[in-house]
XYZ file of C-alpha atoms in Angstrom:
294
model
C -140.072 73.576 -22.560
C -142.009 75.631 -20.022
C -140.023 76.759 -16.987
C -141.760 76.867 -13.614
C -140.834 79.316 -10.872
C -142.798 77.751 -8.014
C -142.508 74.389 -6.300
C -144.825 71.785 -7.829
C -148.134 71.178 -6.088
C -148.404 67.613 -7.345
C -146.818 64.387 -6.134
C -144.151 62.185 -7.704
C -143.943 58.510 -6.763
C -140.848 56.789 -8.145
C -140.658 53.003 -7.645
C -137.600 50.781 -8.086
C -139.437 47.998 -9.926
C -141.025 44.631 -9.112
C -143.584 46.230 -6.809
C -146.020 43.711 -5.378
C -149.090 43.724 -7.644
C -150.942 40.942 -5.828
C -149.654 38.279 -8.212
C -147.865 36.274 -5.535
C -148.329 32.472 -5.303
C -151.086 31.315 -2.999
C -148.567 29.545 -0.788
C -146.911 32.877 -0.051
C -150.121 34.898 0.286
C -149.942 35.278 4.057
C -146.361 36.561 3.844
C -147.112 39.176 1.188
C -150.674 40.200 1.945
C -149.959 42.701 4.705
C -147.522 44.667 2.566
C -149.731 44.401 -0.481
C -152.625 45.944 1.429
C -150.468 48.684 2.920
C -147.914 49.013 0.148
C -146.971 51.046 -2.843
C -149.935 50.536 -5.165
C -152.396 51.230 -2.366
C -150.434 54.365 -1.499
C -150.624 55.483 -5.126
C -154.410 55.066 -5.041
C -154.651 56.973 -1.752
C -152.569 59.872 -3.079
C -154.764 60.024 -6.188
C -157.872 60.392 -4.065
C -158.940 56.866 -3.122
C -161.046 54.238 -4.855
C -162.834 56.782 -7.031
C -159.539 57.927 -8.564
C -159.300 57.898 -12.334
C -155.931 56.290 -13.112
C -154.257 56.119 -16.504
C -151.593 53.421 -16.887
C -149.013 54.267 -19.569
C -147.223 51.192 -20.942
C -145.083 52.984 -23.551
C -141.730 51.852 -22.129
C -142.646 48.162 -22.273
C -142.114 45.705 -25.124
C -145.120 43.726 -23.829
C -147.599 46.579 -23.290
C -150.799 44.521 -23.517
C -149.632 41.955 -20.960
C -148.267 44.560 -18.589
C -151.332 46.765 -18.925
C -153.603 43.849 -18.021
C -151.449 43.112 -14.976
C -151.798 46.658 -13.636
C -155.521 46.786 -14.374
C -155.960 43.634 -12.309
C -153.752 44.879 -9.478
C -155.539 48.218 -9.093
C -158.947 46.558 -9.343
C -158.012 44.043 -6.627
C -157.293 47.058 -4.422
C -160.773 48.420 -5.128
C -160.004 51.034 -7.776
C -162.329 50.537 -10.750
C -161.680 53.618 -12.891
C -158.407 52.417 -14.366
C -157.509 52.560 -18.052
C -154.455 51.844 -20.172
C -153.071 54.312 -22.678
C -151.618 52.229 -25.520
C -149.062 54.799 -26.670
C -146.354 53.156 -28.774
C -145.186 55.825 -31.241
C -144.899 59.610 -31.416
C -148.133 59.862 -33.401
C -150.081 58.224 -30.568
C -149.438 61.105 -28.148
C -151.286 63.425 -30.525
C -154.567 61.528 -30.287
C -157.277 63.861 -28.891
C -158.744 60.961 -26.889
C -155.537 60.520 -24.905
C -155.060 64.239 -24.318
C -158.636 64.533 -23.032
C -158.251 61.528 -20.748
C -155.008 62.971 -19.400
C -156.748 66.247 -18.548
C -159.394 64.353 -16.534
C -157.134 61.817 -14.807
C -156.366 61.865 -11.095
C -152.892 60.675 -11.994
C -150.805 58.503 -14.276
C -148.665 55.409 -13.777
C -145.700 54.834 -16.106
C -144.704 51.158 -16.253
C -141.230 49.695 -16.649
C -139.337 48.870 -19.809
C -136.949 51.140 -21.709
C -136.762 54.711 -20.408
C -135.304 55.913 -23.718
C -138.648 55.172 -25.358
C -140.378 57.474 -22.879
C -138.003 60.311 -23.642
C -138.198 59.779 -27.399
C -141.979 59.586 -27.585
C -143.117 62.113 -24.955
C -140.402 64.758 -24.629
C -141.650 68.129 -25.849
C -145.083 66.866 -26.908
C -148.447 68.416 -25.988
C -149.018 65.351 -23.800
C -145.766 66.105 -21.933
C -146.741 69.752 -21.459
C -150.104 68.780 -19.955
C -148.306 66.471 -17.521
C -145.902 69.231 -16.503
C -148.659 71.836 -16.121
C -150.887 69.584 -14.042
C -148.004 68.381 -11.857
C -146.831 71.915 -11.114
C -150.187 73.648 -10.647
C -152.724 71.051 -9.458
C -152.598 69.896 -5.872
C -153.131 66.155 -5.608
C -152.188 65.289 -9.191
C -149.885 62.265 -9.117
C -147.232 61.086 -11.542
C -146.095 57.593 -10.583
C -143.559 55.437 -12.365
C -141.796 52.150 -11.803
C -138.344 51.111 -13.044
C -137.955 52.886 -16.418
C -140.983 54.994 -15.549
C -139.142 56.239 -12.453
C -135.787 56.774 -14.134
C -137.329 59.001 -16.819
C -138.702 61.456 -14.216
C -135.488 63.484 -13.877
C -134.085 65.983 -16.372
C -130.935 63.869 -16.724
C -131.601 60.136 -16.732
C -129.474 57.020 -16.796
C -130.156 55.079 -19.991
C -127.660 52.268 -19.516
C -124.390 51.145 -18.052
C -122.725 47.920 -17.001
C -122.678 47.289 -13.256
C -119.523 45.191 -13.699
C -117.696 48.122 -15.365
C -119.083 50.806 -13.072
C -116.709 53.574 -11.990
C -114.716 53.280 -15.188
C -115.058 56.584 -17.082
C -117.878 56.409 -19.617
C -119.479 53.194 -18.387
C -122.733 55.028 -17.607
C -124.911 56.379 -20.401
C -126.965 59.519 -19.740
C -129.651 61.329 -21.721
C -132.482 63.831 -21.280
C -135.434 62.743 -19.185
C -138.933 64.166 -18.801
C -137.871 66.798 -16.220
C -140.555 66.281 -13.613
C -137.743 66.411 -11.029
C -134.765 68.613 -11.893
C -132.346 68.152 -9.004
C -131.991 64.359 -8.807
C -130.915 61.334 -10.860
C -132.877 58.107 -10.337
C -131.687 54.529 -10.688
C -133.877 51.434 -10.276
C -133.531 47.763 -9.256
C -130.694 49.322 -7.320
C -129.684 46.897 -4.575
C -130.459 43.600 -6.326
C -128.577 44.505 -9.521
C -125.636 46.139 -7.754
C -125.963 49.542 -9.370
C -124.087 51.547 -6.730
C -121.160 52.299 -9.028
C -123.158 53.593 -11.966
C -125.206 55.973 -9.814
C -121.989 57.228 -8.205
C -120.509 57.930 -11.646
C -123.693 59.706 -12.750
C -123.609 61.934 -9.659
C -119.856 62.532 -9.980
C -120.552 63.756 -13.522
C -123.330 66.042 -12.166
C -122.226 66.626 -8.538
C -124.945 69.132 -7.656
C -127.687 66.573 -8.179
C -128.813 64.005 -5.623
C -128.641 60.374 -6.712
C -131.595 58.226 -5.641
C -131.120 54.470 -5.926
C -134.461 52.669 -5.628
C -134.558 49.101 -4.352
C -137.122 46.693 -5.753
C -140.630 46.912 -4.272
C -139.519 50.244 -2.812
C -140.001 53.829 -3.810
C -139.983 57.461 -2.837
C -142.891 59.850 -2.605
C -141.688 63.372 -3.410
C -143.836 66.336 -2.385
C -143.226 70.012 -3.218
C -140.488 68.790 -5.534
C -138.247 68.418 -2.502
C -139.397 66.242 0.410
C -138.773 62.507 0.101
C -140.708 59.874 1.998
C -139.537 56.279 1.631
C -142.286 53.749 0.907
C -142.209 50.006 0.311
C -140.384 47.012 1.709
C -136.727 47.526 0.745
C -134.100 50.287 0.736
C -133.478 53.641 -0.921
C -129.884 54.817 -1.304
C -129.244 58.582 -1.474
C -125.928 59.682 -2.984
C -124.900 63.308 -2.351
C -122.024 64.764 -4.382
C -122.181 68.318 -3.020
C -119.157 67.743 -0.760
C -116.911 66.060 -3.322
C -113.350 67.369 -3.246
C -111.065 65.489 -5.636
C -112.947 64.253 -8.738
C -111.197 63.174 -11.956
C -114.441 62.514 -13.861
C -114.181 65.563 -16.125
C -110.655 64.972 -17.419
C -109.730 61.308 -17.205
C -109.727 59.150 -20.335
C -112.640 56.819 -21.185
C -112.242 53.430 -19.536
C -110.010 54.839 -16.798
C -110.927 54.177 -13.133
C -112.559 57.148 -11.463
C -111.085 58.802 -8.399
C -113.623 60.605 -6.208
C -113.171 61.993 -2.701
C -115.843 62.569 -0.066
C -119.108 61.180 -1.418
C -121.909 61.155 1.158
C -124.286 58.193 1.154
C -127.509 57.697 3.128
C -129.537 54.503 3.428
C -133.290 55.054 3.854
C -135.886 52.484 4.864
C -139.649 52.656 5.326
C -140.593 55.704 7.408
C -137.395 57.660 6.708
C -137.510 61.137 5.174
C -135.049 63.297 3.259
C -134.985 66.986 2.333
C -133.305 67.319 -1.079
C -132.518 71.047 -0.902
C -131.235 70.994 2.667
C -129.773 67.476 2.202
C -131.182 66.518 5.568
C -131.985 62.955 6.680
C -134.691 62.276 9.262
C -135.523 59.031 11.072
C -138.905 57.949 12.382
C -140.846 61.170 11.876
C -141.688 63.616 9.139
C -139.402 66.485 8.326
C -140.460 69.653 10.197
C -141.385 71.414 6.945
C -143.941 68.673 6.204
C -145.589 68.943 9.611
C -146.503 72.609 9.296
């Protein structure tokens, strides 16, 4: 896989799942409409260049790709973006299709849907399609890679593929594998608050203590610029878990199934409008980080 020396010029948008797609019941329309108009999908369109953006929705992770693809087509079109297409990539052979590679080269950005993140790794990792994504993300300003749920979790080089919330913080309860390496210094988890996934992200970070854990609440995400600066977007919470200051940590030597013992985790809770610098591990409230204002 190509190694990149410089910070990426593109944008990552990782979403925790269940983002509002405009499919709310009519009775709740007034409650949801303001966020829908100002929310995550609109932000994705804006970052891709506005209503003229050419968006490719990738449904590979899903077991219901046709249904999910139609849902995203409708959602983006409701928000005024007409140049939206679905890439129906289901097997390794599909990523070799010249049509898809050409469309990827012309796209303003891509949106990976939810489902099973292991499918994304299995089908895309190391392919020509994957290399085009990496090249465009690192070298083209304004190119956007967005993903929700599984699509977000697969963005890191090490990704969580499974793990029981009820058995979290017992050695080996979290399953890890290789991700797509768009973001090397973090580990993402999704549906974080609602499904009680604090423990499994803590174990993942304790296993790799020099990575930052990012737990994404539903209908919430992070926009990462320069591969480093996090802006929280959406209506819920983002949990940042920092293992750099861990002292005692029995993760490497305790037996499988044994409770973990970890000293001095640092945890931050981010809401809409909060920012975080991954390299400096700096939290900022109510305004952009200084490096983003220059």
